[in-house]
Structures are given as C-alpha cells and as structure tokens.
Amino acid sequence: MAPIGKIHSYPNNPRVAKALIAAKYNGVEVEVVPVEMGKSNKTPEFLKKFPLGKVPAFEANDGFTLYESNAIAFYVAAYKQGTQLLGATPKESAQIQQWIGVADNELAPAAATWLFPILGWMPNNEQNTNKAKEDVKKTLAVLNQHLLNHTYLVGEVITLADITVVSALLNFYRMVFDAPFRAAFKNVNRWFLTCVNQPEFKDVLGEVALAEKAQVAGAYKPATPAPAAAAAPAKKEAAPKKEAASKKEAAPKKEAPKKKDDDEEEEESYADEKPKAKNPLDLLPKSDFNLEEWKRFYSNNDTRPTACNWFWDKFDPAGFSLYRLDYKYNSELTLTFMSSNLVGGVYHRLEAARKYAFGSLAVLGEDHKNSIAGYFVYRGDGIPAEVQDTPDFESWTFTRCDPSDAATRELFNAYIAWDEVIEGKKFADAKVFK
Ligand SMILES: N[C@@H](CCC(=O)N[C@@H](CS)C(=O)NCC(=O)O)C(=O)O
C-alpha cells in the first residue's frame, strides 16, 4: 500500500504517534521522514511549506501540507469514510475535541515542566515541577472518574480522543508514574493499558513498559541532544516485566468487555503478542560466558575475590566486548546524589539493552567536584544498537578495552567491587546495571 503522505519529525515523537495510530485504524500508511532538529526543519525549502519550522509537519502526496499534530492526526483519521475515530454523532465529535483540548492544555504543559528536566532538555525548577505534578493529578482524577463508567473516552469504541490522550500520557507512564503513583488512578491505568495493548497502538508504540521507579531530574546538561528521543524507542522497548504493573492494572484483550477477572486479563494481554524479529545478538554463536549466570553469580557472592575471579576465568572476548565509559560533562555535576540519580536515569532508559549488557558506573569525588565513570560488558563485537539508540549515548565517551590487559582488569574489578578509592578518587556512590 502506498503511503498517503509523509510526516517530517524526529523519531518516536508522541505527537506523531497520534497520526500513525489513526492510520493503523484506518488501514492507511503514512511515511515518517526523519528530521535533524535545528537543521532540516529550518531550511528555506522546509519553511516555505511549514513557516513555523516545527515538527511534526505533514505533506500529502498531492502537495497538500499541514502542521500542528492534532490537525495532522485529524486529517489521517478523516481519511477513511465511516471511520470509528471521529465519533458517530456531532455530540461525540465535539466530545472528542474536548478530550483533545484536555491533552493539549492540561497534560502537554505539565509534561514539559515535569519531564523535560528529567530528559535533560531544561533545568529543573522544583516549585514548577511540584505544581505540574498536582496539575497532572487533577486531570487524572477527572479521567479516573469518567472511566469508572466508560470503557473509552467517547462512545463505545476507541476514537481519536483515546489516541490523543494516551499519546499525551505515554511518557508520564514510561518515566514517572510508578506503582504508588498509579495506585490512585486504577480506571485510568486499565483504560491506558487496554489502549496500548491494541494491535493498532502496539504496531506504532511497541511494548509500553510502565515506570518501575519514578525518574527524577539529574544535573542539567545543556549539551543533551535535541528531542530526538522524546519517547522511549518504540519497537526496541523491552517487554514490561509482569510485576511492573500491579495485577489490578491488567490489560484486557482487544475491545474486551469491561468486567473481567483482572488476573485472567493479565495472562491474556501478553498472549496476543506477535512474534518479533530476532535480535542479531541472539543469533551469535553460543558462548560459555553466560551473562545471566554472571549477573546471578555477581549478586550472590562476594565481589572480591570470588566474583572477580569467576568473571576473568570465564570471560569470552570473542562473544563479548568490554568498554570503559566516562561521562562527558563531569564539570557540570553538582551534588553526588544527583550524579547518582543521573546514572539511575541512564539505566532506566537502557532497559532494552538489559539482556545484552552488564556494567557498573561509579560516582567518584565529592559534592561539586565529582565525576562518573565505569565499565560495561556488551554481548557481541561492539556497542549494541539498544545502547546506541538511547538519548544518553552522546553524553558518554566509550573506550574499547583490551580484556587481557592486567591494568584494565584491575580497574574493572575496582568499579564492580566499589573500592573505597578508585583511580585516586574517593568512592561516593555507584549503580550496577544487571
Ligand atoms: N502544537 C504543536 C507543537 C509543535 C512543536 O512544538 N514542535 C517542536 C518539537 S516537539 C518543534 O518542532 N520545535 C522546533 C522549533 O521550535 O524550532 C504540535 O502539536 O504539532
């Protein structure tokens, strides 16, 4: 099927997801053309068609152009005659507009205030963040009440209202709505999980992993790349761990009736998954060094000397690569606990790489004078795509190490054993990715 047009945007933009999900429901295709933010959206050619220079920006095959993501989503939603997406009556259509307004005016501004500092796109302002949290809770309470007696936001089927509000909530659920936060909004959780587990949503969003621990803003580092990864990578996202969502938040099957046993629903929701393409790292020749076994051994034994000896005894340099990581913006780090939070955020966004990586990053030094470094072992020859695709990748220097070098081995040991002094600096904190 030929695409009906192109959307220009950076990858994984939740504003684009609205049109892409609508396209799935309507059985049409839309091509996404990647934009290098600040460059390709500022050329005279782009500005001629899209004078605000913003993305998403849509161009139909016949030259028709549109900007503003809701307008683009509407165009795609209206593309099929008799679509379910725009309501069955004028009242329903108006209600859909109401929820689109809620997403834009109540959720989007709060997302910017609360989530952008976590993504490193702007400094955190505690007072504003707290206000944003309260605003979001207010909106969620309204949604929760509405969804007590409604399966979907408008009418009895998924409409553009659900698509739009789910897209606006996506990064909240992925980054900051942890289980204690979610507990107060059970109806919203049920509806959200129902939606994101529909094949039309899943095709666009991949698995949506709910936040296990709310991310918090770390030190502000202006050099963070532009919003190229506003959302966690769609297709590559790790399948949510079952315990990540409480049993009550189970995702029913497609268009499932509302009242069903929750446990039953949880089992069913993930049984719907389509087979995924094999990761090339899973096709590598089998190695005697088993990363999962190593992670268990490391967790269950003294690091020095037992785990260290085990590691170097079994490490397979043909099947795994060893890297040293150094944070590029050490001079911008402030309090050590914030540096440690920064590492926590990095690990959270690295979820998709968990199966292929083990590492330890340590914060060394003291408040206002600290640095972060460590070592990672990756499956395969080089840095896995799952690592390179994270928004943090550019913030680190990766140096490939020779695992046969005695000094390297000793440093690796120090970083995984959390020695009191490492490379002449006082150990402050560390986190292991396993
Ligand atoms: N209300 C617009 C917002 C568009 C927008 O702000 N896009 C940002 C990226 S998320 C952008 O392109 N910024 C580039 C710029 O302002 O130069 C929509 O929903 O499409």
Tab-separated table of C-alpha atoms and ligand atoms in Angstrom:
chain	number	residue	atom	x	y	z
A	1	MET	CA	0.000	0.000	0.000
A	2	ALA	CA	1.424	3.361	-0.980
A	3	PRO	CA	1.638	5.891	1.877
A	4	ILE	CA	-0.893	8.742	1.749
A	5	GLY	CA	1.828	11.226	2.637
A	6	LYS	CA	4.866	11.976	4.774
A	7	ILE	CA	5.255	13.291	8.286
A	8	HIS	CA	8.521	15.104	8.976
A	9	SER	CA	9.657	14.637	12.567
A	10	TYR	CA	12.365	13.402	14.894
A	11	PRO	CA	11.911	9.700	15.732
A	12	ASN	CA	9.476	8.466	18.379
A	13	ASN	CA	7.690	11.778	18.721
A	14	PRO	CA	4.462	11.096	20.691
A	15	ARG	CA	2.779	13.871	18.684
A	16	VAL	CA	3.410	11.835	15.543
A	17	ALA	CA	2.137	8.658	17.200
A	18	LYS	CA	-1.382	10.123	17.113
A	19	ALA	CA	-1.474	10.195	13.314
A	20	LEU	CA	0.328	6.871	12.975
A	21	ILE	CA	-2.114	5.057	15.262
A	22	ALA	CA	-5.053	6.674	13.457
A	23	ALA	CA	-3.510	5.448	10.195
A	24	LYS	CA	-3.408	1.875	11.534
A	25	TYR	CA	-7.102	2.047	12.466
A	26	ASN	CA	-7.981	3.346	9.039
A	27	GLY	CA	-5.810	0.883	7.158
A	28	VAL	CA	-3.629	3.550	5.531
A	29	GLU	CA	0.076	4.194	5.668
A	30	VAL	CA	1.984	7.344	6.468
A	31	GLU	CA	5.705	7.620	5.944
A	32	VAL	CA	7.840	9.247	8.639
A	33	VAL	CA	10.759	11.304	7.322
A	34	PRO	CA	13.427	11.881	9.979
A	35	VAL	CA	14.289	15.484	10.682
A	36	GLU	CA	17.603	16.682	12.010
A	37	MET	CA	16.253	19.182	14.506
A	38	GLY	CA	17.505	22.700	14.040
A	39	LYS	CA	18.783	21.901	10.557
A	40	SER	CA	16.381	20.248	8.161
A	41	ASN	CA	13.352	21.943	9.768
A	42	LYS	CA	14.945	25.361	9.268
A	43	THR	CA	15.889	25.216	5.588
A	44	PRO	CA	14.184	27.758	3.282
A	45	GLU	CA	12.506	24.858	1.488
A	46	PHE	CA	11.010	23.487	4.732
A	47	LEU	CA	9.986	26.938	5.969
A	48	LYS	CA	8.251	27.678	2.702
A	49	LYS	CA	5.911	24.765	3.331
A	50	PHE	CA	5.881	24.910	7.143
A	51	PRO	CA	6.540	28.515	8.187
A	52	LEU	CA	6.753	27.782	11.936
A	53	GLY	CA	9.684	25.464	11.293
A	54	LYS	CA	8.228	22.961	13.737
A	55	VAL	CA	7.582	19.255	13.614
A	56	PRO	CA	5.502	17.244	13.058
A	57	ALA	CA	4.809	18.575	9.580
A	58	PHE	CA	2.738	16.713	7.014
A	59	GLU	CA	2.901	16.637	3.264
A	60	ALA	CA	0.267	14.680	1.322
A	61	ASN	CA	1.062	13.056	-1.998
A	62	ASP	CA	-0.837	15.789	-3.846
A	63	GLY	CA	1.227	18.555	-2.232
A	64	PHE	CA	-1.285	19.430	0.478
A	65	THR	CA	0.591	20.493	3.606
A	66	LEU	CA	-0.326	20.724	7.279
A	67	TYR	CA	1.351	21.434	10.564
A	68	GLU	CA	0.100	21.079	14.178
A	69	SER	CA	-0.042	17.446	15.216
A	70	ASN	CA	-3.766	17.433	16.033
A	71	ALA	CA	-4.607	18.714	12.572
A	72	ILE	CA	-2.397	16.038	11.041
A	73	ALA	CA	-3.972	13.325	13.188
A	74	PHE	CA	-7.429	14.619	12.220
A	75	TYR	CA	-6.555	14.504	8.520
A	76	VAL	CA	-5.395	10.899	8.805
A	77	ALA	CA	-8.387	9.969	10.992
A	78	ALA	CA	-10.812	11.506	8.477
A	79	TYR	CA	-9.151	9.774	5.560
A	80	LYS	CA	-11.461	6.753	5.724
A	81	GLN	CA	-15.157	7.315	5.207
A	82	GLY	CA	-17.213	5.992	8.087
A	83	THR	CA	-14.170	5.808	10.365
A	84	GLN	CA	-14.866	4.990	14.015
A	85	LEU	CA	-12.262	7.518	15.077
A	86	LEU	CA	-14.198	10.772	14.799
A	87	GLY	CA	-17.430	9.943	16.616
A	88	ALA	CA	-20.805	8.751	15.425
A	89	THR	CA	-22.752	11.966	16.124
A	90	PRO	CA	-21.970	15.687	16.299
A	91	LYS	CA	-22.066	15.386	20.095
A	92	GLU	CA	-19.466	12.619	20.065
A	93	SER	CA	-17.293	14.572	17.650
A	94	ALA	CA	-17.461	17.558	19.984
A	95	GLN	CA	-16.556	15.379	22.962
A	96	ILE	CA	-13.545	14.121	21.048
A	97	GLN	CA	-12.454	17.736	20.569
A	98	GLN	CA	-12.941	18.285	24.296
A	99	TRP	CA	-10.509	15.478	25.184
A	100	ILE	CA	-8.017	16.654	22.575
A	101	GLY	CA	-8.166	20.031	24.309
A	102	VAL	CA	-7.537	18.357	27.676
A	103	ALA	CA	-4.463	16.598	26.285
A	104	ASP	CA	-3.098	19.832	24.841
A	105	ASN	CA	-3.946	22.255	27.601
A	106	GLU	CA	-3.838	20.176	30.777
A	107	LEU	CA	-1.302	17.461	30.062
A	108	ALA	CA	1.188	18.786	27.486
A	109	PRO	CA	2.342	21.823	29.514
A	110	ALA	CA	2.763	19.675	32.633
A	111	ALA	CA	4.734	17.135	30.605
A	112	ALA	CA	7.157	19.847	29.556
A	113	THR	CA	7.635	21.105	33.119
A	114	TRP	CA	7.932	17.705	34.785
A	115	LEU	CA	9.567	15.505	32.145
A	116	PHE	CA	11.874	17.791	30.153
A	117	PRO	CA	14.255	18.347	33.106
A	118	ILE	CA	14.488	14.565	33.520
A	119	LEU	CA	15.366	14.262	29.847
A	120	GLY	CA	17.990	16.941	30.374
A	121	TRP	CA	16.350	19.409	27.996
A	122	MET	CA	15.910	22.165	30.559
A	123	PRO	CA	16.873	22.865	34.166
A	124	ASN	CA	14.585	21.627	36.887
A	125	ASN	CA	12.536	24.100	38.876
A	126	GLU	CA	11.276	22.268	41.958
A	127	GLN	CA	8.344	24.566	42.530
A	128	ASN	CA	7.141	24.350	38.935
A	129	THR	CA	7.613	20.594	38.874
A	130	ASN	CA	5.530	20.185	42.019
A	131	LYS	CA	2.822	22.367	40.514
A	132	ALA	CA	2.918	20.272	37.306
A	133	LYS	CA	2.548	17.097	39.373
A	134	GLU	CA	-0.523	18.500	41.072
A	135	ASP	CA	-1.976	19.600	37.719
A	136	VAL	CA	-1.481	16.129	36.286
A	137	LYS	CA	-3.098	14.519	39.323
A	138	LYS	CA	-6.112	16.802	38.931
A	139	THR	CA	-6.542	15.813	35.299
A	140	LEU	CA	-6.021	12.137	36.114
A	141	ALA	CA	-8.687	12.352	38.810
A	142	VAL	CA	-11.131	13.703	36.223
A	143	LEU	CA	-10.190	10.952	33.786
A	144	ASN	CA	-10.422	8.332	36.515
A	145	GLN	CA	-13.931	9.407	37.405
A	146	HIS	CA	-15.008	9.420	33.767
A	147	LEU	CA	-13.519	5.993	33.137
A	148	LEU	CA	-15.289	4.498	36.125
A	149	ASN	CA	-18.357	4.113	33.942
A	150	HIS	CA	-16.897	4.306	30.453
A	151	THR	CA	-14.694	1.826	28.650
A	152	TYR	CA	-13.324	4.519	26.358
A	153	LEU	CA	-13.377	8.289	26.449
A	154	VAL	CA	-16.170	8.787	23.921
A	155	GLY	CA	-18.806	6.245	22.893
A	156	GLU	CA	-18.134	2.528	22.965
A	157	VAL	CA	-15.123	2.320	20.678
A	158	ILE	CA	-11.628	3.756	20.530
A	159	THR	CA	-11.639	7.205	18.954
A	160	LEU	CA	-9.147	9.953	18.273
A	161	ALA	CA	-9.824	11.095	21.848
A	162	ASP	CA	-8.289	7.912	23.288
A	163	ILE	CA	-5.429	8.026	20.804
A	164	THR	CA	-4.634	11.633	21.688
A	165	VAL	CA	-4.882	11.370	25.462
A	166	VAL	CA	-2.951	8.084	25.545
A	167	SER	CA	-0.207	9.713	23.465
A	168	ALA	CA	-0.099	12.648	25.884
A	169	LEU	CA	0.223	10.273	28.847
A	170	LEU	CA	2.746	7.937	27.256
A	171	ASN	CA	5.929	9.437	28.619
A	172	PHE	CA	4.367	10.029	32.032
A	173	TYR	CA	3.597	6.325	32.307
A	174	ARG	CA	7.006	5.357	30.997
A	175	MET	CA	9.034	7.738	33.128
A	176	VAL	CA	7.302	8.876	36.294
A	177	PHE	CA	4.009	7.109	37.003
A	178	ASP	CA	5.398	4.358	39.219
A	179	ALA	CA	3.170	1.864	41.032
A	180	PRO	CA	2.498	4.054	44.124
A	181	PHE	CA	1.532	6.957	41.863
A	182	ARG	CA	-0.638	4.758	39.652
A	183	ALA	CA	-2.472	3.273	42.619
A	184	ALA	CA	-4.859	6.242	42.856
A	185	PHE	CA	-5.878	6.055	39.194
A	186	LYS	CA	-6.910	2.457	38.588
A	187	ASN	CA	-9.554	3.214	35.967
A	188	VAL	CA	-7.107	5.330	34.002
A	189	ASN	CA	-4.485	2.585	34.199
A	190	ARG	CA	-6.936	-0.033	32.985
A	191	TRP	CA	-8.018	2.129	30.049
A	192	PHE	CA	-4.432	3.147	29.198
A	193	LEU	CA	-3.229	-0.466	29.187
A	194	THR	CA	-6.268	-1.548	27.198
A	195	CYS	CA	-5.436	1.040	24.549
A	196	VAL	CA	-1.687	0.486	24.315
A	197	ASN	CA	-2.254	-3.251	24.002
A	198	GLN	CA	-4.494	-2.906	20.948
A	199	PRO	CA	-2.604	-4.093	17.864
A	200	GLU	CA	-3.008	-0.677	16.205
A	201	PHE	CA	-1.276	1.052	19.122
A	202	LYS	CA	1.289	-1.681	19.593
A	203	ASP	CA	2.355	-1.562	15.963
A	204	VAL	CA	3.322	2.057	16.469
A	205	LEU	CA	4.419	2.203	20.108
A	206	GLY	CA	5.844	-1.261	20.679
A	207	GLU	CA	5.531	-2.580	24.220
A	208	VAL	CA	4.910	0.220	26.679
A	209	ALA	CA	6.873	-0.518	29.855
A	210	LEU	CA	5.429	1.272	32.862
A	211	ALA	CA	7.837	3.103	35.149
A	212	GLU	CA	9.063	0.855	37.925
A	213	LYS	CA	10.609	3.790	39.731
A	214	ALA	CA	9.760	7.421	39.038
A	215	GLN	CA	12.677	9.090	37.284
A	216	VAL	CA	13.902	12.368	38.700
A	217	ALA	CA	15.828	15.203	37.147
A	218	GLY	CA	19.590	14.978	37.372
A	219	ALA	CA	22.122	17.724	36.828
A	220	TYR	CA	21.184	19.895	33.874
A	221	LYS	CA	23.481	19.361	30.932
A	222	PRO	CA	22.690	21.690	28.062
A	223	ALA	CA	24.591	19.513	25.622
A	224	THR	CA	21.872	16.821	25.687
A	225	PRO	CA	20.809	16.145	22.107
A	226	ALA	CA	17.617	17.777	20.846
A	227	PRO	CA	14.355	15.947	21.438
A	228	ALA	CA	15.387	13.103	19.205
A	229	ALA	CA	14.163	10.577	21.678
A	230	ALA	CA	11.276	12.174	23.448
A	231	ALA	CA	9.709	8.812	23.814
A	232	ALA	CA	11.477	5.650	24.702
A	233	PRO	CA	12.323	3.825	21.471
A	234	ALA	CA	9.132	2.240	20.270
A	235	LYS	CA	9.932	-1.082	18.701
A	236	LYS	CA	13.030	-1.702	20.716
A	237	GLU	CA	11.433	-1.142	24.071
A	238	ALA	CA	11.783	-4.042	26.463
A	239	ALA	CA	8.683	-6.012	27.225
A	240	PRO	CA	7.298	-4.808	30.514
A	241	LYS	CA	8.132	-7.006	33.428
A	242	LYS	CA	4.964	-8.563	34.686
A	243	GLU	CA	5.408	-7.159	38.137
A	244	ALA	CA	5.805	-3.657	36.723
A	245	ALA	CA	2.066	-3.285	36.534
A	246	SER	CA	0.046	-4.231	39.529
A	247	LYS	CA	-2.387	-7.052	38.936
A	248	LYS	CA	-5.258	-4.641	39.025
A	249	GLU	CA	-3.851	-2.762	36.052
A	250	ALA	CA	-4.087	-5.710	33.724
A	251	ALA	CA	-4.549	-5.048	30.038
A	252	PRO	CA	-7.610	-6.674	28.538
A	253	LYS	CA	-7.629	-8.056	25.037
A	254	LYS	CA	-8.782	-6.081	22.040
A	255	GLU	CA	-12.158	-4.461	22.676
A	256	ALA	CA	-12.578	-6.702	25.700
A	257	PRO	CA	-15.701	-6.223	27.744
A	258	LYS	CA	-15.080	-4.205	30.865
A	259	LYS	CA	-15.881	-6.648	33.617
A	260	LYS	CA	-13.426	-9.475	33.610
A	261	ASP	CA	-11.290	-11.078	36.215
A	262	ASP	CA	-8.154	-9.000	36.481
A	263	ASP	CA	-5.704	-11.877	36.770
A	264	GLU	CA	-7.233	-13.537	33.762
A	265	GLU	CA	-6.811	-10.337	31.783
A	266	GLU	CA	-3.154	-10.023	32.606
A	267	GLU	CA	-2.433	-13.502	31.305
A	268	GLU	CA	-4.335	-12.836	28.098
A	269	SER	CA	-2.967	-9.416	27.289
A	270	TYR	CA	0.547	-10.557	26.622
A	271	ALA	CA	-0.511	-13.737	24.873
A	272	ASP	CA	-1.598	-11.546	21.963
A	273	GLU	CA	1.954	-10.549	21.086
A	274	LYS	CA	3.117	-11.054	17.532
A	275	PRO	CA	6.417	-12.878	17.055
A	276	LYS	CA	9.255	-10.365	16.985
A	277	ALA	CA	12.177	-10.380	14.578
A	278	LYS	CA	15.209	-11.987	16.212
A	279	ASN	CA	17.803	-9.637	17.577
A	280	PRO	CA	21.111	-10.292	15.752
A	281	LEU	CA	22.772	-10.604	19.151
A	282	ASP	CA	20.574	-13.620	19.845
A	283	LEU	CA	21.894	-15.278	16.702
A	284	LEU	CA	25.565	-15.113	17.712
A	285	PRO	CA	27.394	-18.393	18.308
A	286	LYS	CA	26.720	-19.667	21.795
A	287	SER	CA	29.243	-18.516	24.368
A	288	ASP	CA	30.387	-20.321	27.507
A	289	PHE	CA	30.286	-16.976	29.269
A	290	ASN	CA	26.627	-16.593	30.124
A	291	LEU	CA	25.713	-13.029	31.047
A	292	GLU	CA	22.668	-14.022	33.086
A	293	GLU	CA	24.716	-16.580	35.004
A	294	TRP	CA	27.358	-13.927	35.640
A	295	LYS	CA	24.751	-11.448	36.919
A	296	ARG	CA	23.419	-14.048	39.341
A	297	PHE	CA	26.907	-15.015	40.467
A	298	TYR	CA	27.877	-11.385	40.980
A	299	SER	CA	24.728	-10.753	43.035
A	300	ASN	CA	25.131	-13.810	45.226
A	301	ASN	CA	28.848	-13.798	46.014
A	302	ASP	CA	31.496	-11.531	47.442
A	303	THR	CA	32.830	-9.410	44.633
A	304	ARG	CA	36.442	-9.663	45.753
A	305	PRO	CA	37.890	-12.100	45.150
A	306	THR	CA	35.125	-14.607	44.325
A	307	ALA	CA	33.076	-12.830	41.646
A	308	CYS	CA	36.090	-11.094	40.091
A	309	ASN	CA	37.912	-14.390	39.740
A	310	TRP	CA	34.818	-16.047	38.275
A	311	PHE	CA	34.454	-13.241	35.758
A	312	TRP	CA	38.003	-13.331	34.448
A	313	ASP	CA	38.067	-17.082	34.493
A	314	LYS	CA	35.038	-17.331	32.227
A	315	PHE	CA	35.007	-14.072	30.225
A	316	ASP	CA	34.756	-14.718	26.481
A	317	PRO	CA	36.412	-11.932	24.446
A	318	ALA	CA	35.131	-13.451	21.190
A	319	GLY	CA	31.489	-13.205	22.237
A	320	PHE	CA	31.593	-10.030	24.337
A	321	SER	CA	33.155	-6.562	24.254
A	322	LEU	CA	34.485	-4.594	27.180
A	323	TYR	CA	34.159	-0.805	27.305
A	324	ARG	CA	35.137	1.933	29.659
A	325	LEU	CA	32.583	4.739	29.965
A	326	ASP	CA	33.375	8.304	31.023
A	327	TYR	CA	30.696	10.945	31.442
A	328	LYS	CA	31.461	13.889	29.143
A	329	TYR	CA	30.061	16.634	31.340
A	330	ASN	CA	31.678	15.980	34.704
A	331	SER	CA	32.341	19.687	35.201
A	332	GLU	CA	28.562	20.290	35.274
A	333	LEU	CA	27.867	17.751	38.012
A	334	THR	CA	26.906	19.188	41.389
A	335	LEU	CA	25.760	17.047	44.332
A	336	THR	CA	26.902	13.424	44.308
A	337	PHE	CA	23.400	12.113	44.955
A	338	MET	CA	22.238	13.956	41.841
A	339	SER	CA	25.040	12.367	39.830
A	340	SER	CA	23.864	9.051	41.151
A	341	ASN	CA	20.295	9.875	40.093
A	342	LEU	CA	21.625	10.705	36.666
A	343	VAL	CA	23.077	7.188	36.445
A	344	GLY	CA	19.722	5.790	37.560
A	345	GLY	CA	18.018	7.664	34.715
A	346	VAL	CA	20.556	6.384	32.205
A	347	TYR	CA	19.948	2.801	33.335
A	348	HIS	CA	16.214	3.268	33.131
A	349	ARG	CA	16.466	4.319	29.519
A	350	LEU	CA	18.789	1.389	28.868
A	351	GLU	CA	16.113	-1.149	29.700
A	352	ALA	CA	16.030	-2.566	26.171
A	353	ALA	CA	19.718	-3.494	26.463
A	354	ARG	CA	19.427	-5.373	29.757
A	355	LYS	CA	19.725	-8.793	28.164
A	356	TYR	CA	22.941	-7.816	26.401
A	357	ALA	CA	24.783	-5.718	28.941
A	358	PHE	CA	26.295	-5.659	32.390
A	359	GLY	CA	28.109	-2.726	33.902
A	360	SER	CA	28.891	-0.546	36.840
A	361	LEU	CA	29.103	3.241	36.874
A	362	ALA	CA	30.565	4.932	39.928
A	363	VAL	CA	30.315	8.488	41.157
A	364	LEU	CA	33.756	9.473	42.425
A	365	GLY	CA	34.662	12.555	44.444
A	366	GLU	CA	32.505	14.875	46.467
A	367	ASP	CA	29.705	17.419	46.105
A	368	HIS	CA	30.547	19.997	43.429
A	369	LYS	CA	33.646	18.056	42.450
A	370	ASN	CA	32.708	14.655	41.183
A	371	SER	CA	32.865	12.543	38.082
A	372	ILE	CA	31.182	9.435	36.733
A	373	ALA	CA	32.938	6.533	35.049
A	374	GLY	CA	32.755	2.790	34.859
A	375	TYR	CA	32.893	-0.340	32.775
A	376	PHE	CA	30.371	-2.198	30.659
A	377	VAL	CA	30.389	-5.613	29.067
A	378	TYR	CA	28.289	-5.959	25.939
A	379	ARG	CA	27.221	-9.033	24.040
A	380	GLY	CA	28.796	-9.142	20.586
A	381	ASP	CA	31.522	-7.182	18.882
A	382	GLY	CA	30.969	-3.500	19.675
A	383	ILE	CA	28.254	-1.438	21.289
A	384	PRO	CA	24.744	-2.887	20.797
A	385	ALA	CA	22.158	-0.839	18.910
A	386	GLU	CA	19.990	-0.840	22.051
A	387	VAL	CA	22.710	1.198	23.773
A	388	GLN	CA	23.474	3.477	20.845
A	389	ASP	CA	19.796	4.315	20.428
A	390	THR	CA	19.337	5.791	23.895
A	391	PRO	CA	19.181	9.566	24.304
A	392	ASP	CA	22.160	9.370	26.671
A	393	PHE	CA	24.564	7.735	24.266
A	394	GLU	CA	26.150	11.003	23.142
A	395	SER	CA	26.832	12.062	26.719
A	396	TRP	CA	29.447	9.383	27.284
A	397	THR	CA	32.876	8.559	25.934
A	398	PHE	CA	33.079	4.851	25.164
A	399	THR	CA	36.578	3.399	25.045
A	400	ARG	CA	37.021	-0.178	23.903
A	401	CYS	CA	39.289	-2.072	26.304
A	402	ASP	CA	41.606	-4.994	25.920
A	403	PRO	CA	40.315	-7.567	28.413
A	404	SER	CA	43.699	-9.293	28.545
A	405	ASP	CA	45.372	-6.164	29.913
A	406	ALA	CA	46.131	-6.571	33.636
A	407	ALA	CA	45.591	-2.880	34.469
A	408	THR	CA	42.213	-2.911	32.731
A	409	ARG	CA	41.195	-5.997	34.664
A	410	GLU	CA	42.138	-4.377	37.938
A	411	LEU	CA	40.168	-1.230	37.138
A	412	PHE	CA	37.144	-3.250	36.064
A	413	ASN	CA	37.371	-5.091	39.395
A	414	ALA	CA	37.586	-1.815	41.322
A	415	TYR	CA	34.495	-0.417	39.596
A	416	ILE	CA	32.385	-3.525	40.146
A	417	ALA	CA	33.656	-4.004	43.718
A	418	TRP	CA	33.085	-0.346	44.557
A	419	ASP	CA	36.525	0.084	46.104
A	420	GLU	CA	36.788	2.932	48.601
A	421	VAL	CA	39.246	4.757	46.386
A	422	ILE	CA	39.225	4.331	42.634
A	423	GLU	CA	41.785	5.979	40.375
A	424	GLY	CA	42.823	8.189	43.302
A	425	LYS	CA	39.279	9.468	43.905
A	426	LYS	CA	37.012	8.814	46.834
A	427	PHE	CA	34.108	6.496	46.047
A	428	ALA	CA	30.779	8.294	46.575
A	429	ASP	CA	28.157	6.007	45.063
A	430	ALA	CA	27.665	3.510	42.265
A	431	LYS	CA	24.980	1.618	40.475
A	432	VAL	CA	25.253	-1.718	38.740
A	433	PHE	CA	23.326	-2.432	35.563
A	434	LYS	CA	22.401	-6.076	35.599
B	1	LIG	N1	1.488	22.309	18.918
B	1	LIG	C1	2.478	21.753	18.030
B	1	LIG	C2	3.804	21.743	18.729
B	1	LIG	C3	4.938	21.500	17.775
B	1	LIG	C4	6.277	21.700	18.424
B	1	LIG	O1	6.430	22.484	19.372
B	1	LIG	N2	7.287	21.021	17.906
B	1	LIG	C5	8.618	21.142	18.434
B	1	LIG	C6	9.217	19.792	18.699
B	1	LIG	S1	8.273	18.886	19.880
B	1	LIG	C7	9.497	21.784	17.358
B	1	LIG	O2	9.418	21.439	16.215
B	1	LIG	N3	10.361	22.697	17.755
B	1	LIG	C8	11.309	23.260	16.862
B	1	LIG	C9	11.375	24.755	16.960
B	1	LIG	O3	10.596	25.325	17.737
B	1	LIG	O4	12.225	25.296	16.281
B	1	LIG	C10	2.044	20.345	17.591
B	1	LIG	O5	1.314	19.686	18.323
B	1	LIG	O6	2.440	19.931	16.495
